[in-house]
């Protein structure tokens, strides 16, 4: 792709305070944008509601992972101690869920945690090796003392001029700049 | 100055309690040493001990099964079941106060007055309700009538298990919890007038010291009230087992009571989704904690297979008592656990209010499981009688009445707590559409 026809990635708006970016997020949410995000140096309480972010489906990954772990533990011990290598220990039955429980419980946690982590990465399309925002000079302060909103060009409501005006006038951004792909 | 005196008074009282127990232990040990001297070396101590344990296991069984039908004993035990249930809510609320102050929490400030009023029922009401148990003690607790000389397991536990200690310590324990609850409430109400941070500071110091006393004293209290029904039993987890179920029951009660007071008006301005959700999350956590503790107690006893421990659960696997055990496993853990897994459920009254009724029923079943197998033939299984609802609902109605009376006597929430603003202004985000019209 030649440099002269670089496609825009989106519009990046800069804000000075958490309150400003929170108000901007509420306006973006209510304006009906769907492909946009907020970048802040630290978590801001209430940002999820301000952005209208729905509940994450990552819990379902955790649930499936946990259930898998529990039954893996139970069947593993049942198979090993009842069939593969039957061994009486302390006069206890060859299999009972009782002594298989601590192991199954640990596996519930382990596979539940794995499923949570990998489910989160999957849902966020991570790891991602490139993000156009990283080449913007002012965006470096997103990890220090500035707050940003980026509306992507892929958003159906995105219009280069109208969105720029929306961010500058209605959201009161300090600065708005076009980010190239 | 007055509070300082009071603080030292409490300290002295706590030390006196510990001293009493310590003195008893030393005396018992000294007597053991004295009685051991004339005996020559036993031929095979291990075998003797094992045989002894078997005798006691059988003994416990005999006591449990062979007490026979006795109206006073039945009334006493059923009253005790209801009492333990109500005590759960009060001591559970007291624990929530300790935790609130220890962590300098802000989110729970708006619900704190409700919790304070609940815990304050410990004195005088739970102490007054203890009187019938003290009056019927010979009927309820067989060990009080057994000569320790002829019962090894009672003999070794006589530092705690003797008539005067029981009668002095038990009311003192309940009174001391009441004293702590009243102190928290008094400081909290004093803050309503002047808004001074010193009251918060004082409460934090009391919580930091009191939580240790609470842990030991609650264990001691439920050893006396419930575990001593079968005095041969050993379980180091018994105190935390009762504690876990208590806080669980108290949390769902707080959930429903705060929601009701929010709808009714007194708390409508200060209780938000956040408080409701967080109490729900806490209830969910204690669902898991209770299961963890009860499973651990069962599992350790099952795995070690020592007769002086196993008899307690063997008793409770006779007849249909086995199904009561399964009811606790599924009803006390699996049902609430699976229902509450979803985040939104913890804020949904249509599920949480029936859940409160369910949790109350399960905790009552749990108390029955601990207490009632000591009455009547085990093979008969659990027998429900009209005494159960009479005592249970009667006691709850009485406590509910005094709770409301207490609640009306003071502000419905800590009016001038330094953290109140933080608790109620947090997370105020306009809903979608609300900002678009500006």
XYZ file of C-alpha atoms in Angstrom:
619
model
C 0.000 0.000 0.000
C 1.437 3.395 -1.001
C 1.814 6.100 1.633
C -0.336 8.632 -0.229
C -3.568 6.618 0.049
C -3.228 5.377 3.657
C -6.687 4.411 4.926
C -7.810 6.092 8.137
C -7.987 3.822 11.208
C -10.188 6.271 13.033
C -10.362 9.520 14.975
C -8.451 9.939 18.227
C -9.693 12.520 20.722
C -7.610 13.654 23.689
C -8.981 14.662 27.109
C -7.375 16.158 30.150
C -9.351 14.708 33.048
C -11.177 11.457 33.908
C -14.433 13.451 34.194
C -14.019 14.803 30.628
C -13.387 11.394 29.157
C -16.287 9.944 31.163
C -18.676 12.559 29.731
C -17.296 11.939 26.249
C -17.837 8.194 26.696
C -21.458 8.773 27.739
C -22.008 10.912 24.623
C -20.357 8.379 22.308
C -22.492 5.639 23.833
C -25.680 7.651 23.394
C -24.727 8.690 19.848
C -24.861 4.992 18.974
C -21.239 4.281 18.055
C -20.273 0.626 18.261
C -16.594 0.363 17.244
C -14.834 2.672 19.622
C -12.810 2.485 22.821
C -11.541 4.557 25.734
C -7.859 4.569 26.764
C -6.881 5.717 30.254
C -3.740 5.426 32.381
C -5.701 3.785 35.220
C -9.085 2.092 35.669
C -11.965 4.563 36.088
C -14.878 3.325 38.184
C -18.143 3.437 36.282
C -16.495 3.515 32.854
C -18.220 0.265 31.862
C -21.622 1.840 32.440
C -20.545 5.088 30.782
C -19.437 3.171 27.691
C -22.485 0.920 27.786
C -20.249 -2.156 27.806
C -22.354 -5.270 28.227
C -21.506 -8.014 30.677
C -18.524 -9.998 29.484
C -19.299 -13.524 28.253
C -15.963 -14.707 29.677
C -17.815 -16.257 32.633
C -19.140 -18.950 30.314
C -15.589 -19.975 29.441
C -14.861 -20.198 33.176
C -17.961 -22.294 33.779
C -17.215 -24.768 30.985
C -13.564 -24.971 32.043
C -14.536 -25.586 35.674
C -17.070 -28.294 34.869
C -14.534 -29.985 32.571
C -11.916 -29.878 35.331
C -14.271 -31.366 37.907
C -15.307 -34.301 35.728
C -11.758 -34.849 34.503
C -10.614 -35.250 38.108
C -13.448 -37.611 39.011
C -13.112 -39.845 35.945
C -9.327 -39.868 36.146
C -9.278 -41.131 39.732
C -12.191 -43.482 39.104
C -10.388 -45.060 36.137
C -6.953 -45.198 37.747
C -7.916 -46.549 41.161
C -10.828 -48.752 40.214
C -9.536 -50.339 36.955
C -6.067 -49.393 35.914
C -4.297 -50.089 39.207
C -6.780 -51.155 41.916
C -5.216 -50.501 45.300
C -6.875 -50.522 48.687
C -5.588 -47.665 50.860
C -6.537 -47.415 54.519
C -9.480 -49.780 54.086
C -11.277 -47.278 51.900
C -13.338 -48.258 48.834
C -11.550 -48.440 45.477
C -13.508 -45.432 44.359
C -15.592 -42.881 46.193
C -16.199 -39.262 45.200
C -15.049 -38.330 48.714
C -11.330 -38.750 48.263
C -11.532 -37.846 44.573
C -13.079 -34.542 45.585
C -9.984 -32.523 46.621
C -8.238 -33.387 43.339
C -11.359 -32.690 41.257
C -11.839 -29.422 43.099
C -8.262 -28.342 42.348
C -8.712 -29.277 38.698
C -11.967 -27.285 38.656
C -10.009 -24.231 39.714
C -7.065 -24.901 37.408
C -9.053 -25.486 34.223
C -11.493 -22.745 35.214
C -8.588 -20.295 35.503
C -7.063 -21.420 32.206
C -10.406 -21.109 30.416
C -10.864 -17.621 31.901
C -7.452 -16.449 30.747
C -7.598 -17.936 27.264
C -11.268 -17.025 26.843
C -10.414 -13.423 27.713
C -7.524 -13.401 25.198
C -9.760 -14.964 22.544
C -12.621 -12.497 23.081
C -10.212 -9.552 22.958
C -8.529 -10.923 19.807
C -5.257 -10.964 21.721
C -2.322 -11.204 21.413
C -2.212 -8.514 18.774
C 1.155 -7.499 17.422
C 0.161 -4.176 15.853
C -2.168 -1.334 16.756
C -2.248 1.838 14.609
C -2.627 3.984 17.742
C 0.890 3.130 18.840
C 2.446 5.297 16.141
C 0.588 8.423 17.281
C 2.933 10.664 19.274
C 0.316 12.125 21.624
C -1.043 8.645 22.424
C 2.111 7.936 24.458
C 0.567 9.946 27.280
C -2.276 7.392 27.506
C -0.072 5.499 29.941
C 0.779 8.620 31.892
C -1.647 11.537 32.314
C -4.009 11.841 29.343
C -7.304 10.202 28.447
C -8.337 9.196 24.941
C -11.358 8.137 22.955
C -10.867 6.518 19.561
C -13.792 6.045 17.161
C -12.814 3.628 14.420
C -13.458 4.201 10.735
C -15.039 0.741 10.618
C -17.955 2.013 12.726
C -21.123 2.238 10.606
C -21.869 5.693 12.057
C -18.390 6.980 11.267
C -18.218 10.017 8.952
C -14.831 11.822 8.762
C -16.138 15.366 9.159
C -19.258 14.851 11.273
C -17.484 12.562 13.752
C -14.599 15.008 14.091
C -17.064 17.796 14.854
C -18.930 15.560 17.269
C -15.738 14.819 19.224
C -14.514 18.404 19.211
C -17.755 20.262 19.862
C -20.059 17.925 21.703
C -17.463 15.887 23.612
C -15.197 18.914 24.186
C -11.988 17.147 23.249
C -8.714 19.096 23.675
C -7.543 17.809 20.314
C -8.814 15.473 17.609
C -6.558 13.769 15.106
C -6.989 11.262 12.305
C -5.061 8.039 12.828
C -3.846 6.188 9.773
C -4.128 2.451 9.382
C -12.128 8.649 79.809
C -15.366 6.781 80.173
C -14.719 4.752 77.036
C -11.189 4.023 78.199
C -12.530 2.644 81.467
C -15.056 0.624 79.556
C -12.375 -0.688 77.224
C -10.256 -1.811 80.162
C -13.321 -3.297 81.762
C -13.870 -5.416 78.682
C -10.233 -6.370 78.557
C -10.364 -7.489 82.181
C -13.543 -9.445 81.476
C -11.912 -11.189 78.510
C -8.824 -11.993 80.553
C -11.029 -13.305 83.354
C -12.744 -15.652 80.891
C -9.423 -16.903 79.599
C -8.122 -17.153 83.160
C -11.096 -19.218 84.212
C -10.511 -21.691 81.396
C -6.756 -21.666 81.977
C -7.193 -22.277 85.689
C -9.491 -25.199 84.994
C -7.009 -26.714 82.571
C -4.101 -26.402 84.993
C -6.174 -27.939 87.754
C -7.249 -30.791 85.507
C -3.673 -31.424 84.419
C -2.486 -31.379 88.022
C -5.147 -33.915 88.994
C -4.197 -36.049 86.015
C -0.570 -36.007 87.134
C -1.580 -36.887 90.694
C -3.835 -39.730 89.635
C -1.231 -41.082 87.213
C 1.396 -41.550 89.919
C 0.018 -44.514 91.859
C -0.604 -46.415 88.630
C 2.212 -48.555 87.415
C 3.060 -48.616 83.737
C 0.155 -49.874 81.711
C 0.987 -53.013 79.777
C -0.026 -51.731 76.388
C -1.139 -48.096 76.461
C -1.943 -48.025 72.757
C -4.299 -50.958 72.969
C -5.943 -49.563 76.088
C -6.518 -46.226 74.416
C -7.966 -47.844 71.326
C -10.286 -50.036 73.348
C -11.253 -47.012 75.387
C -12.122 -45.097 72.253
C -14.299 -47.944 71.039
C -16.123 -48.025 74.326
C -16.771 -44.324 74.059
C -17.928 -44.545 70.496
C -20.426 -47.168 71.538
C -21.196 -45.083 74.597
C -22.036 -42.086 72.455
C -24.250 -44.260 70.359
C -26.013 -45.597 73.414
C -26.606 -42.107 74.770
C -27.879 -40.914 71.453
C -30.183 -43.810 70.916
C -31.140 -44.688 74.460
C -32.267 -41.484 76.063
C -35.855 -42.477 75.564
C -38.869 -40.288 75.043
C -38.992 -37.449 77.494
C -41.178 -34.437 76.831
C -38.974 -31.946 78.650
C -35.905 -33.196 76.824
C -37.687 -32.966 73.485
C -38.858 -29.419 74.222
C -35.372 -28.470 75.358
C -33.687 -29.801 72.219
C -36.215 -28.279 69.837
C -35.928 -24.967 71.665
C -32.142 -25.209 71.387
C -32.458 -25.730 67.606
C -34.476 -22.537 67.224
C -32.118 -20.703 69.590
C -29.028 -21.714 67.613
C -30.737 -20.524 64.427
C -31.516 -17.084 65.866
C -28.101 -16.815 67.514
C -26.620 -17.396 64.041
C -28.205 -14.273 62.621
C -27.082 -12.152 65.585
C -23.471 -13.361 65.732
C -23.302 -13.296 61.927
C -24.322 -9.628 62.012
C -21.711 -8.970 64.696
C -19.077 -10.491 62.425
C -20.140 -8.192 59.565
C -19.551 -5.232 61.909
C -16.051 -6.448 62.763
C -15.226 -6.825 59.082
C -16.705 -3.445 58.156
C -14.515 -1.649 60.675
C -11.397 -3.750 60.129
C -11.326 -3.016 56.422
C -12.400 0.617 56.803
C -15.090 -0.228 54.255
C -17.083 2.510 52.587
C -19.588 0.556 50.507
C -21.235 -1.005 53.553
C -21.780 2.237 55.506
C -25.440 2.595 54.376
C -26.332 -0.931 55.560
C -24.354 -0.713 58.781
C -27.151 0.560 61.034
C -29.326 -2.392 60.017
C -26.480 -4.756 60.881
C -25.820 -2.948 64.177
C -29.459 -3.252 65.216
C -29.427 -6.946 64.324
C -26.274 -7.623 66.343
C -27.621 -5.560 69.268
C -30.362 -8.185 69.739
C -27.676 -10.292 71.440
C -28.253 -8.232 74.548
C -30.562 -8.558 76.296
C -32.782 -10.694 74.063
C -30.500 -13.590 73.179
C -29.368 -13.670 76.801
C -32.970 -13.799 78.018
C -33.779 -16.487 75.466
C -30.848 -18.478 76.858
C -32.598 -18.858 80.224
C -34.839 -21.809 79.211
C -31.724 -23.642 77.992
C -30.034 -23.069 81.347
C -33.175 -24.186 83.176
C -33.486 -27.355 81.097
C -29.748 -28.017 81.007
C -29.968 -31.398 82.742
C -32.528 -32.530 80.185
C -30.659 -31.178 77.159
C -27.056 -32.054 78.004
C -26.595 -35.605 79.310
C -22.965 -34.935 80.252
C -24.052 -32.611 83.059
C -25.433 -35.632 84.917
C -22.537 -38.023 84.219
C -19.844 -38.643 86.819
C -16.533 -37.809 85.072
C -14.801 -40.520 87.100
C -16.623 -43.152 85.085
C -16.357 -41.485 81.701
C -12.891 -41.016 80.287
C -13.854 -38.569 77.527
C -15.626 -36.345 80.048
C -12.774 -36.712 82.514
C -10.184 -35.351 80.074
C -12.445 -32.475 79.075
C -13.494 -31.505 82.595
C -11.590 -28.197 82.506
C -14.450 -26.943 80.339
C -17.068 -29.587 80.910
C -18.048 -29.075 84.510
C -21.272 -27.711 85.911
C -20.084 -24.380 87.401
C -17.942 -23.436 84.380
C -20.805 -24.211 82.043
C -23.269 -22.128 84.033
C -20.973 -19.149 84.461
C -19.195 -19.100 81.125
C -22.134 -19.634 78.791
C -24.204 -16.583 79.875
C -20.992 -14.538 80.049
C -20.149 -15.418 76.454
C -23.539 -14.344 75.124
C -23.443 -11.194 77.279
C -19.943 -10.315 76.061
C -21.016 -10.506 72.405
C -23.963 -8.302 73.304
C -21.648 -5.832 75.013
C -19.433 -5.591 71.929
C -22.464 -5.166 69.623
C -23.892 -2.430 71.868
C -20.554 -0.636 71.988
C -20.362 -0.560 68.181
C -23.929 0.704 67.967
C -23.454 3.327 70.669
C -20.375 4.811 68.987
C -22.107 4.762 65.644
C -25.120 6.639 67.033
C -22.823 9.098 68.822
C -21.299 9.876 65.431
C -24.751 10.786 64.083
C -24.651 13.823 66.398
C -21.153 15.214 65.884
C -19.766 13.468 62.788
C -16.379 13.121 64.511
C -13.915 10.653 62.994
C -12.834 9.503 66.479
C -15.865 7.178 66.659
C -14.761 5.408 63.480
C -11.258 5.144 64.877
C -12.465 3.687 68.180
C -14.651 1.162 66.415
C -11.681 0.067 64.340
C -9.582 -0.565 67.453
C -12.435 -2.511 69.051
C -12.832 -4.557 65.855
C -9.118 -5.321 65.686
C -9.031 -6.585 69.265
C -12.531 -8.017 69.279
C -12.193 -10.239 66.221
C -9.711 -12.463 68.072
C -11.946 -12.663 71.108
C -14.913 -13.342 68.825
C -13.179 -16.266 67.110
C -12.298 -17.987 70.377
C -15.508 -17.178 72.208
C -17.807 -18.237 69.363
C -16.001 -21.569 69.154
C -16.353 -21.980 72.901
C -20.005 -20.962 72.785
C -20.983 -23.487 70.162
C -18.940 -26.221 71.837
C -21.088 -25.663 74.944
C -24.390 -25.191 73.187
C -24.254 -27.832 70.433
C -21.144 -29.957 70.410
C -21.442 -30.968 74.067
C -24.722 -32.740 73.249
C -22.378 -35.610 72.383
C -19.465 -34.754 74.617
C -17.283 -37.600 73.304
C -17.002 -35.898 69.933
C -13.820 -34.219 68.710
C -13.660 -31.762 65.825
C -11.346 -28.780 65.677
C -13.482 -27.352 62.864
C -16.753 -27.307 64.764
C -16.581 -23.624 65.707
C -15.763 -22.410 62.217
C -18.449 -24.729 60.855
C -21.134 -23.006 62.926
C -19.589 -19.627 62.131
C -19.689 -20.228 58.346
C -23.365 -21.191 58.413
C -24.140 -18.255 60.718
C -22.611 -15.569 58.545
C -24.259 -17.177 55.509
C -27.686 -16.919 57.133
C -27.034 -13.398 58.442
C -25.983 -12.138 55.000
C -29.122 -13.242 53.176
C -31.180 -11.826 56.049
C -29.375 -8.492 55.719
C -29.982 -8.610 51.948
C -33.727 -8.991 52.316
C -34.099 -6.601 55.270
C -32.146 -3.791 53.564
C -34.078 -4.212 50.331
C -37.326 -4.114 52.270
C -36.245 -0.976 54.151
C -35.212 0.605 50.847
C -38.630 -0.097 49.322
C -40.401 0.978 52.512
C -38.548 4.276 52.553
C -36.033 4.704 55.393
C -33.088 3.614 53.245
C -34.405 4.666 49.827
C -31.821 7.450 49.398
C -28.705 5.574 50.474
C -29.011 1.980 49.289
C -27.978 1.524 45.690
C -27.465 -1.410 43.416
C -23.899 -1.633 44.674
C -24.802 -2.437 48.288
C -27.403 -4.967 47.211
C -25.007 -6.658 44.818
C -22.095 -6.729 47.252
C -24.127 -8.350 50.027
C -25.251 -10.895 47.421
C -21.653 -11.545 46.385
C -20.697 -11.982 50.012
C -23.547 -14.459 50.505
C -22.317 -16.379 47.474
C -18.782 -16.456 48.909
C -20.073 -17.875 52.195
C -22.082 -20.506 50.297
C -18.742 -21.804 49.061
C -16.968 -21.234 52.371
C -19.587 -23.196 54.313
C -19.360 -26.091 51.849
C -15.581 -26.029 52.069
C -15.649 -26.135 55.861
C -18.329 -28.798 56.219
C -16.732 -30.974 53.547
C -13.358 -30.622 55.269
C -14.791 -31.628 58.640
C -16.492 -34.683 57.134
C -13.555 -35.595 54.928
C -10.928 -35.401 57.685
C -13.046 -37.494 60.034
C -13.826 -40.018 57.281
C -10.196 -40.244 56.215
C -8.701 -40.601 59.697
C -11.456 -43.064 60.731
C -10.934 -42.610 64.477
C -13.911 -44.054 66.385
C -14.156 -41.110 68.808
C -14.783 -38.860 65.813
C -16.588 -41.063 63.312
C -19.449 -42.028 65.667
C -20.884 -38.515 65.260
C -21.371 -38.945 61.524
C -22.181 -42.673 61.826
C -25.116 -41.635 64.056
C -26.201 -39.240 61.357
C -26.120 -41.853 58.626
C -28.720 -44.027 60.385
C -32.203 -44.295 58.957
C -33.458 -41.283 57.107
C -30.901 -39.017 58.827
C -28.738 -39.969 55.856
C -31.135 -38.079 53.584
C -30.970 -35.055 55.826
C -27.197 -35.118 55.247
C -27.761 -35.221 51.498
C -30.293 -32.396 51.803
C -27.577 -30.279 53.415
C -25.041 -31.215 50.742
C -27.355 -30.313 47.866
C -29.648 -27.740 49.447
C -27.078 -25.864 51.513
C -24.449 -25.853 48.766
C -25.255 -27.019 45.232
C -28.627 -25.302 44.825
C -27.543 -21.838 46.072
C -24.165 -22.193 44.350
C -25.579 -22.942 40.907
C -28.427 -20.435 41.233
C -26.096 -17.624 42.342
C -23.304 -18.234 39.825
C -24.810 -15.646 37.496
C -23.912 -12.086 38.451
C -27.336 -10.528 37.810
C -29.122 -12.996 40.067
C -27.510 -11.387 43.131
C -29.552 -8.234 42.461
C -32.804 -9.918 41.498
C -35.391 -9.886 44.327
C -37.541 -12.457 42.496
C -34.746 -14.973 43.109
C -33.058 -13.615 46.228
C -36.177 -13.325 48.406
C -37.156 -16.990 47.872
C -33.450 -17.778 48.333
C -33.631 -16.171 51.779
C -36.475 -18.506 52.733
C -34.530 -21.436 51.319
C -31.324 -20.463 53.160
C -33.252 -20.104 56.413
C -34.775 -23.538 55.915
C -31.391 -25.062 55.090
C -29.712 -23.497 58.108
C -32.548 -24.745 60.289
C -32.113 -28.231 58.788
C -28.381 -27.920 59.504
C -29.062 -27.033 63.153
C -31.553 -29.901 63.390
C -28.914 -32.228 61.907
C -26.532 -31.195 64.681
C -28.994 -31.334 67.541
C -31.925 -33.669 66.978
C -30.112 -36.974 66.263
C -29.321 -37.023 69.987
C -33.027 -37.459 70.686
C -34.974 -40.611 70.132
C -34.051 -43.755 68.228
C -31.768 -42.916 65.318
C -33.476 -45.462 63.079
C -36.633 -43.379 63.286
C -34.909 -40.561 61.441
C -35.849 -36.910 61.828
C -39.193 -36.281 63.479
C -40.861 -32.958 62.833
C -43.091 -31.721 65.602
C -45.259 -28.666 66.138
C -42.645 -27.436 68.619
C -40.288 -26.686 65.723
C -42.319 -23.975 63.965
C -43.588 -22.740 67.334
C -40.117 -22.030 68.713
C -38.562 -21.078 65.387
C -41.195 -18.599 64.222
C -41.979 -17.485 67.745
C -38.378 -16.575 68.444
C -38.001 -14.916 65.028
C -41.183 -12.904 65.539
C -40.003 -11.783 68.965
C -36.578 -10.778 67.658
C -38.132 -9.153 64.575
C -40.349 -7.044 66.830
C -37.412 -5.866 68.936
C -35.317 -5.307 65.817
C -37.937 -2.938 64.421
C -38.284 -1.199 67.754
C -34.503 -0.708 67.927
C -34.427 0.378 64.305
C -37.004 3.105 64.891
C -35.159 4.381 67.962
C -32.192 5.678 65.942
C -31.386 7.035 62.498
C -31.853 4.390 59.763
C -28.255 4.707 58.588
C -25.051 6.340 59.958
C -25.993 9.921 59.085
C -22.588 11.527 59.427
C -20.133 8.703 58.868
C -17.050 10.132 57.093
C -17.355 7.434 54.430
C -21.076 7.808 53.746
C -20.660 10.255 50.857
C -18.137 7.981 49.203
C -20.527 5.059 49.524
C -23.540 6.749 47.996
C -22.003 8.962 45.293
C -19.873 6.268 43.779
C -20.975 4.860 40.389
C -23.626 7.393 39.446
C -23.661 7.048 35.663
C -26.695 8.165 33.636
C -28.410 5.278 31.881
C -28.278 5.097 28.063
C -30.384 7.849 26.548
C -30.363 10.049 29.641
C -27.481 12.257 28.491
C -28.493 12.451 24.826
C -31.175 15.062 25.480
C -28.865 17.638 27.032
